[in-house]
PDB file of C-alpha atoms in Angstrom:
ATOM      1  CA  MET A 250     -23.063  -6.888   1.151  1.00 64.00           C
ATOM      2  CA  SER A 251     -23.763  -8.710   4.388  1.00 82.00           C
ATOM      3  CA  VAL A 252     -21.924  -7.394   7.431  1.00 89.00           C
ATOM      4  CA  ALA A 253     -22.062  -8.558  11.051  1.00 93.00           C
ATOM      5  CA  PRO A 254     -23.863  -6.060  13.322  1.00 97.00           C
ATOM      6  CA  LEU A 255     -20.553  -5.302  15.052  1.00 98.00           C
ATOM      7  CA  VAL A 256     -17.060  -5.465  13.574  1.00 98.00           C
ATOM      8  CA  LEU A 257     -14.236  -5.154  16.091  1.00 98.00           C
ATOM      9  CA  PHE A 258     -10.705  -4.365  14.987  1.00 98.00           C
ATOM     10  CA  ASP A 259      -7.254  -4.369  16.487  1.00 96.00           C
ATOM     11  CA  LEU A 260      -5.591  -0.957  16.124  1.00 96.00           C
ATOM     12  CA  ASP A 261      -1.856  -1.086  15.332  1.00 93.00           C
ATOM     13  CA  GLY A 262      -1.028  -3.203  12.332  1.00 91.00           C
ATOM     14  CA  THR A 263      -4.692  -3.671  11.428  1.00 95.00           C
ATOM     15  CA  LEU A 264      -6.372  -0.279  11.111  1.00 97.00           C
ATOM     16  CA  VAL A 265      -3.394   2.026  11.528  1.00 97.00           C
ATOM     17  CA  ASP A 266       0.155   1.876  10.288  1.00 96.00           C
ATOM     18  CA  SER A 267       1.906   3.331  13.317  1.00 96.00           C
ATOM     19  CA  ALA A 268       5.284   1.724  12.702  1.00 95.00           C
ATOM     20  CA  VAL A 269       7.172   4.918  11.797  1.00 97.00           C
ATOM     21  CA  ASP A 270       5.978   6.776  14.911  1.00 97.00           C
ATOM     22  CA  LEU A 271       6.876   3.777  17.055  1.00 97.00           C
ATOM     23  CA  LEU A 272      10.265   3.511  15.333  1.00 98.00           C
ATOM     24  CA  ASN A 273      10.988   7.182  15.973  1.00 98.00           C
ATOM     25  CA  ALA A 274      10.073   6.777  19.647  1.00 98.00           C
ATOM     26  CA  ILE A 275      12.123   3.630  20.186  1.00 98.00           C
ATOM     27  CA  ASN A 276      15.112   5.172  18.419  1.00 98.00           C
ATOM     28  CA  ALA A 277      14.858   8.329  20.534  1.00 98.00           C
ATOM     29  CA  LEU A 278      15.000   6.057  23.561  1.00 98.00           C
ATOM     30  CA  ALA A 279      17.916   4.101  22.066  1.00 98.00           C
ATOM     31  CA  ASP A 280      19.780   7.369  21.536  1.00 98.00           C
ATOM     32  CA  ARG A 281      19.063   8.401  25.133  1.00 97.00           C
ATOM     33  CA  GLU A 282      20.459   5.020  26.241  1.00 97.00           C
ATOM     34  CA  GLY A 283      23.572   5.399  24.065  1.00 97.00           C
ATOM     35  CA  HIS A 284      22.410   2.386  22.096  1.00 96.00           C
ATOM     36  CA  ALA A 285      22.371   1.820  18.327  1.00 95.00           C
ATOM     37  CA  PRO A 286      19.044   2.552  16.614  1.00 97.00           C
ATOM     38  CA  THR A 287      16.871  -0.208  15.211  1.00 97.00           C
ATOM     39  CA  THR A 288      15.436  -0.357  11.718  1.00 97.00           C
ATOM     40  CA  LEU A 289      11.887  -0.335  10.444  1.00 97.00           C
ATOM     41  CA  ALA A 290      12.512  -3.787   8.965  1.00 97.00           C
ATOM     42  CA  LYS A 291      13.300  -5.164  12.442  1.00 96.00           C
ATOM     43  CA  LEU A 292      10.554  -3.283  14.267  1.00 97.00           C
ATOM     44  CA  ARG A 293       7.574  -3.649  11.913  1.00 94.00           C
ATOM     45  CA  PRO A 294       7.130  -7.422  12.460  1.00 93.00           C
ATOM     46  CA  VAL A 295       6.711  -6.935  16.235  1.00 93.00           C
ATOM     47  CA  VAL A 296       4.625  -3.731  16.335  1.00 91.00           C
ATOM     48  CA  SER A 297       1.450  -5.745  16.955  1.00 87.00           C
ATOM     49  CA  LYS A 298       3.088  -7.563  19.838  1.00 89.00           C
ATOM     50  CA  GLY A 299       3.449  -4.363  21.848  1.00 92.00           C
ATOM     51  CA  ALA A 300       6.035  -2.282  23.665  1.00 96.00           C
ATOM     52  CA  ARG A 301       7.818  -5.181  25.330  1.00 96.00           C
ATOM     53  CA  ALA A 302       8.429  -6.903  21.986  1.00 96.00           C
ATOM     54  CA  MET A 303       9.675  -3.652  20.430  1.00 97.00           C
ATOM     55  CA  LEU A 304      12.018  -3.113  23.369  1.00 98.00           C
ATOM     56  CA  ALA A 305      13.320  -6.694  23.039  1.00 98.00           C
ATOM     57  CA  VAL A 306      14.139  -6.146  19.353  1.00 97.00           C
ATOM     58  CA  THR A 307      15.843  -2.828  20.021  1.00 97.00           C
ATOM     59  CA  PHE A 308      17.677  -3.818  23.208  1.00 97.00           C
ATOM     60  CA  PRO A 309      18.414  -7.554  22.744  1.00 96.00           C
ATOM     61  CA  GLY A 310      21.365  -7.449  25.135  1.00 95.00           C
ATOM     62  CA  TYR A 311      19.299  -6.033  28.000  1.00 97.00           C
ATOM     63  CA  ASP A 312      17.707  -8.420  30.452  1.00 97.00           C
ATOM     64  CA  GLU A 313      13.935  -8.398  30.921  1.00 96.00           C
ATOM     65  CA  GLN A 314      14.060  -6.229  34.061  1.00 98.00           C
ATOM     66  CA  ARG A 315      16.183  -3.569  32.367  1.00 97.00           C
ATOM     67  CA  ARG A 316      13.894  -3.528  29.324  1.00 98.00           C
ATOM     68  CA  GLU A 317      10.815  -3.305  31.556  1.00 98.00           C
ATOM     69  CA  ALA A 318      12.300  -0.201  33.178  1.00 98.00           C
ATOM     70  CA  LEU A 319      12.381   1.363  29.692  1.00 98.00           C
ATOM     71  CA  ARG A 320       8.743   0.583  28.875  1.00 98.00           C
ATOM     72  CA  GLN A 321       7.164   3.728  30.349  1.00 97.00           C
ATOM     73  CA  PRO A 322       9.875   6.081  29.047  1.00 98.00           C
ATOM     74  CA  PHE A 323       9.297   4.570  25.588  1.00 98.00           C
ATOM     75  CA  LEU A 324       5.531   5.081  25.878  1.00 98.00           C
ATOM     76  CA  ASP A 325       6.073   8.662  27.080  1.00 98.00           C
ATOM     77  CA  ILE A 326       8.233   9.484  24.060  1.00 98.00           C
ATOM     78  CA  TYR A 327       5.699   7.814  21.762  1.00 98.00           C
ATOM     79  CA  GLU A 328       2.789   9.713  23.342  1.00 97.00           C
ATOM     80  CA  ALA A 329       4.421  13.039  22.478  1.00 96.00           C
ATOM     81  CA  ALA A 330       4.227  12.214  18.744  1.00 94.00           C
ATOM     82  CA  VAL A 331       1.613   9.452  18.723  1.00 94.00           C
ATOM     83  CA  SER A 332       0.289  10.194  15.252  1.00 92.00           C
ATOM     84  CA  GLU A 333       2.880  12.337  13.564  1.00 96.00           C
ATOM     85  CA  HIS A 334       3.321   9.818  10.735  1.00 97.00           C
ATOM     86  CA  SER A 335       0.608   7.254  11.504  1.00 97.00           C
ATOM     87  CA  THR A 336      -2.089   6.744   8.900  1.00 97.00           C
ATOM     88  CA  PRO A 337      -4.893   4.298   8.249  1.00 98.00           C
ATOM     89  CA  PHE A 338      -3.711   1.440   6.055  1.00 97.00           C
ATOM     90  CA  GLY A 339      -4.729   1.727   2.430  1.00 97.00           C
ATOM     91  CA  GLY A 340      -8.377   0.800   1.969  1.00 98.00           C
ATOM     92  CA  ILE A 341      -9.271   0.977   5.670  1.00 98.00           C
ATOM     93  CA  GLU A 342     -11.395   4.103   5.305  1.00 98.00           C
ATOM     94  CA  ASP A 343     -13.344   2.302   2.568  1.00 98.00           C
ATOM     95  CA  VAL A 344     -13.811  -0.757   4.790  1.00 97.00           C
ATOM     96  CA  LEU A 345     -15.108   1.375   7.674  1.00 98.00           C
ATOM     97  CA  ALA A 346     -17.442   3.234   5.316  1.00 97.00           C
ATOM     98  CA  GLU A 347     -18.780  -0.084   3.973  1.00 97.00           C
ATOM     99  CA  VAL A 348     -19.419  -1.344   7.515  1.00 97.00           C
ATOM    100  CA  GLU A 349     -21.302   1.848   8.322  1.00 97.00           C
ATOM    101  CA  ALA A 350     -23.196   1.827   5.011  1.00 97.00           C
ATOM    102  CA  ALA A 351     -24.401  -1.692   5.814  1.00 96.00           C
ATOM    103  CA  GLY A 352     -25.922  -0.330   9.035  1.00 96.00           C
ATOM    104  CA  ALA A 353     -23.364  -2.037  11.231  1.00 97.00           C
ATOM    105  CA  ARG A 354     -21.095  -0.520  13.861  1.00 98.00           C
ATOM    106  CA  TRP A 355     -17.393  -0.933  14.417  1.00 98.00           C
ATOM    107  CA  GLY A 356     -15.056  -0.608  17.362  1.00 98.00           C
ATOM    108  CA  ILE A 357     -11.503  -1.169  18.482  1.00 98.00           C
ATOM    109  CA  VAL A 358     -10.091  -3.666  20.979  1.00 98.00           C
ATOM    110  CA  SER A 359      -6.346  -3.182  21.358  1.00 96.00           C
ATOM    111  CA  ASN A 360      -3.645  -4.171  23.818  1.00 95.00           C
ATOM    112  CA  LYS A 361      -2.127  -0.678  23.503  1.00 95.00           C
ATOM    113  CA  PRO A 362      -2.712   1.409  26.656  1.00 97.00           C
ATOM    114  CA  HIS A 363      -6.136   3.061  26.458  1.00 98.00           C
ATOM    115  CA  TYR A 364      -4.850   6.639  26.664  1.00 97.00           C
ATOM    116  CA  LEU A 365      -2.688   6.009  23.590  1.00 97.00           C
ATOM    117  CA  CYS A 366      -5.614   4.390  21.745  1.00 98.00           C
ATOM    118  CA  VAL A 367      -7.701   7.489  22.464  1.00 98.00           C
ATOM    119  CA  ALA A 368      -4.981   9.714  21.030  1.00 97.00           C
ATOM    120  CA  VAL A 369      -4.619   7.628  17.851  1.00 97.00           C
ATOM    121  CA  VAL A 370      -8.384   7.389  17.289  1.00 98.00           C
ATOM    122  CA  ALA A 371      -8.698  11.160  17.722  1.00 97.00           C
ATOM    123  CA  ALA A 372      -5.834  11.780  15.294  1.00 97.00           C
ATOM    124  CA  MET A 373      -7.537   9.562  12.699  1.00 98.00           C
ATOM    125  CA  GLY A 374     -10.790  11.514  13.151  1.00 97.00           C
ATOM    126  CA  TRP A 375     -12.691   8.425  14.276  1.00 98.00           C
ATOM    127  CA  ASN A 376     -14.041   9.608  17.653  1.00 96.00           C
ATOM    128  CA  GLU A 377     -17.629   9.940  16.482  1.00 97.00           C
ATOM    129  CA  ARG A 378     -17.550   6.807  14.347  1.00 97.00           C
ATOM    130  CA  CYS A 379     -15.985   4.275  16.737  1.00 98.00           C
ATOM    131  CA  ALA A 380     -18.738   2.543  18.746  1.00 98.00           C
ATOM    132  CA  VAL A 381     -16.430   1.141  21.438  1.00 98.00           C
ATOM    133  CA  LEU A 382     -12.747   1.586  22.275  1.00 98.00           C
ATOM    134  CA  LEU A 383     -10.890  -0.683  24.668  1.00 98.00           C
ATOM    135  CA  GLY A 384      -7.192  -0.543  25.408  1.00 97.00           C
ATOM    136  CA  GLY A 385      -5.037  -3.188  26.991  1.00 96.00           C
ATOM    137  CA  ASP A 386      -5.501  -1.629  30.413  1.00 97.00           C
ATOM    138  CA  SER A 387      -9.277  -1.078  30.140  1.00 97.00           C
ATOM    139  CA  LEU A 388      -9.991  -4.405  31.881  1.00 97.00           C
ATOM    140  CA  PRO A 389      -7.973  -6.755  34.083  1.00 97.00           C
ATOM    141  CA  GLN A 390      -7.702  -9.159  31.106  1.00 97.00           C
ATOM    142  CA  ARG A 391      -5.983  -8.456  27.805  1.00 94.00           C
ATOM    143  CA  LYS A 392      -6.170 -10.177  24.467  1.00 94.00           C
ATOM    144  CA  PRO A 393      -5.772 -13.037  23.708  1.00 93.00           C
ATOM    145  CA  ASP A 394      -8.158 -13.561  26.619  1.00 96.00           C
ATOM    146  CA  PRO A 395     -11.624 -13.210  25.054  1.00 96.00           C
ATOM    147  CA  GLU A 396     -12.992 -10.993  27.853  1.00 98.00           C
ATOM    148  CA  PRO A 397     -12.152  -7.669  26.146  1.00 98.00           C
ATOM    149  CA  LEU A 398     -14.011  -8.795  23.027  1.00 98.00           C
ATOM    150  CA  TRP A 399     -16.986  -9.993  25.060  1.00 98.00           C
ATOM    151  CA  HIS A 400     -16.973  -6.705  26.963  1.00 98.00           C
ATOM    152  CA  ALA A 401     -16.948  -4.695  23.736  1.00 98.00           C
ATOM    153  CA  CYS A 402     -19.888  -6.717  22.421  1.00 98.00           C
ATOM    154  CA  ALA A 403     -21.841  -6.208  25.639  1.00 98.00           C
ATOM    155  CA  ALA A 404     -21.107  -2.468  25.583  1.00 98.00           C
ATOM    156  CA  CYS A 405     -22.651  -2.332  22.097  1.00 98.00           C
ATOM    157  CA  GLY A 406     -25.574  -4.591  22.986  1.00 98.00           C
ATOM    158  CA  VAL A 407     -24.515  -7.248  20.490  1.00 98.00           C
ATOM    159  CA  GLU A 408     -24.192 -10.986  21.180  1.00 97.00           C
ATOM    160  CA  ALA A 409     -20.598 -12.135  20.687  1.00 97.00           C
ATOM    161  CA  ALA A 410     -21.781 -14.725  18.145  1.00 96.00           C
ATOM    162  CA  GLN A 411     -23.061 -11.835  16.015  1.00 97.00           C
ATOM    163  CA  ALA A 412     -19.750  -9.952  16.000  1.00 98.00           C
ATOM    164  CA  VAL A 413     -16.571 -10.301  13.990  1.00 97.00           C
ATOM    165  CA  TYR A 414     -13.021  -9.519  15.114  1.00 97.00           C
ATOM    166  CA  VAL A 415     -10.254  -8.512  12.695  1.00 96.00           C
ATOM    167  CA  GLY A 416      -6.640  -8.478  13.843  1.00 93.00           C
ATOM    168  CA  ASP A 417      -3.153  -9.067  12.528  1.00 88.00           C
ATOM    169  CA  ASP A 418      -1.531 -11.174  15.229  1.00 79.00           C
ATOM    170  CA  GLU A 419      -1.989 -14.884  15.902  1.00 76.00           C
ATOM    171  CA  ARG A 420      -2.676 -14.147  19.560  1.00 69.00           C
TER     172      ARG A 420
END
């Protein structure tokens, strides 16, 4: 099997199914706000779009400023149980093993805050295997800007044209 020298992945929705942990956190915040909980069916489609999208689905009647004020409290609640129910998607461990068996490396470029990425990667047991880990706050630019991907390639000493990126969001 031919594999690019570097395979970069998004984290949530691509490598890890974190939807239940995110749902529990957003519903804890909804409860704190005296607001009705949301459902997994409503939340799952926006998990890859980040905290602001999850807040918009859960608090549709709140204006943007009010939702933004809830962003950090939501992330704080999520951090406390960041990988209680999160698991790699089915087949992901096999994919990572195949990449490694082919002599290639893999890494993660996510828009999730870096400290939360670190916690998820540690919970999955991937610390020693992941060649590069960038969160959404690791650089001034975030995906879909290509800079985080270019940076990850440079950190691994691989030309961007020799790398592949796998994600689950059109952005």
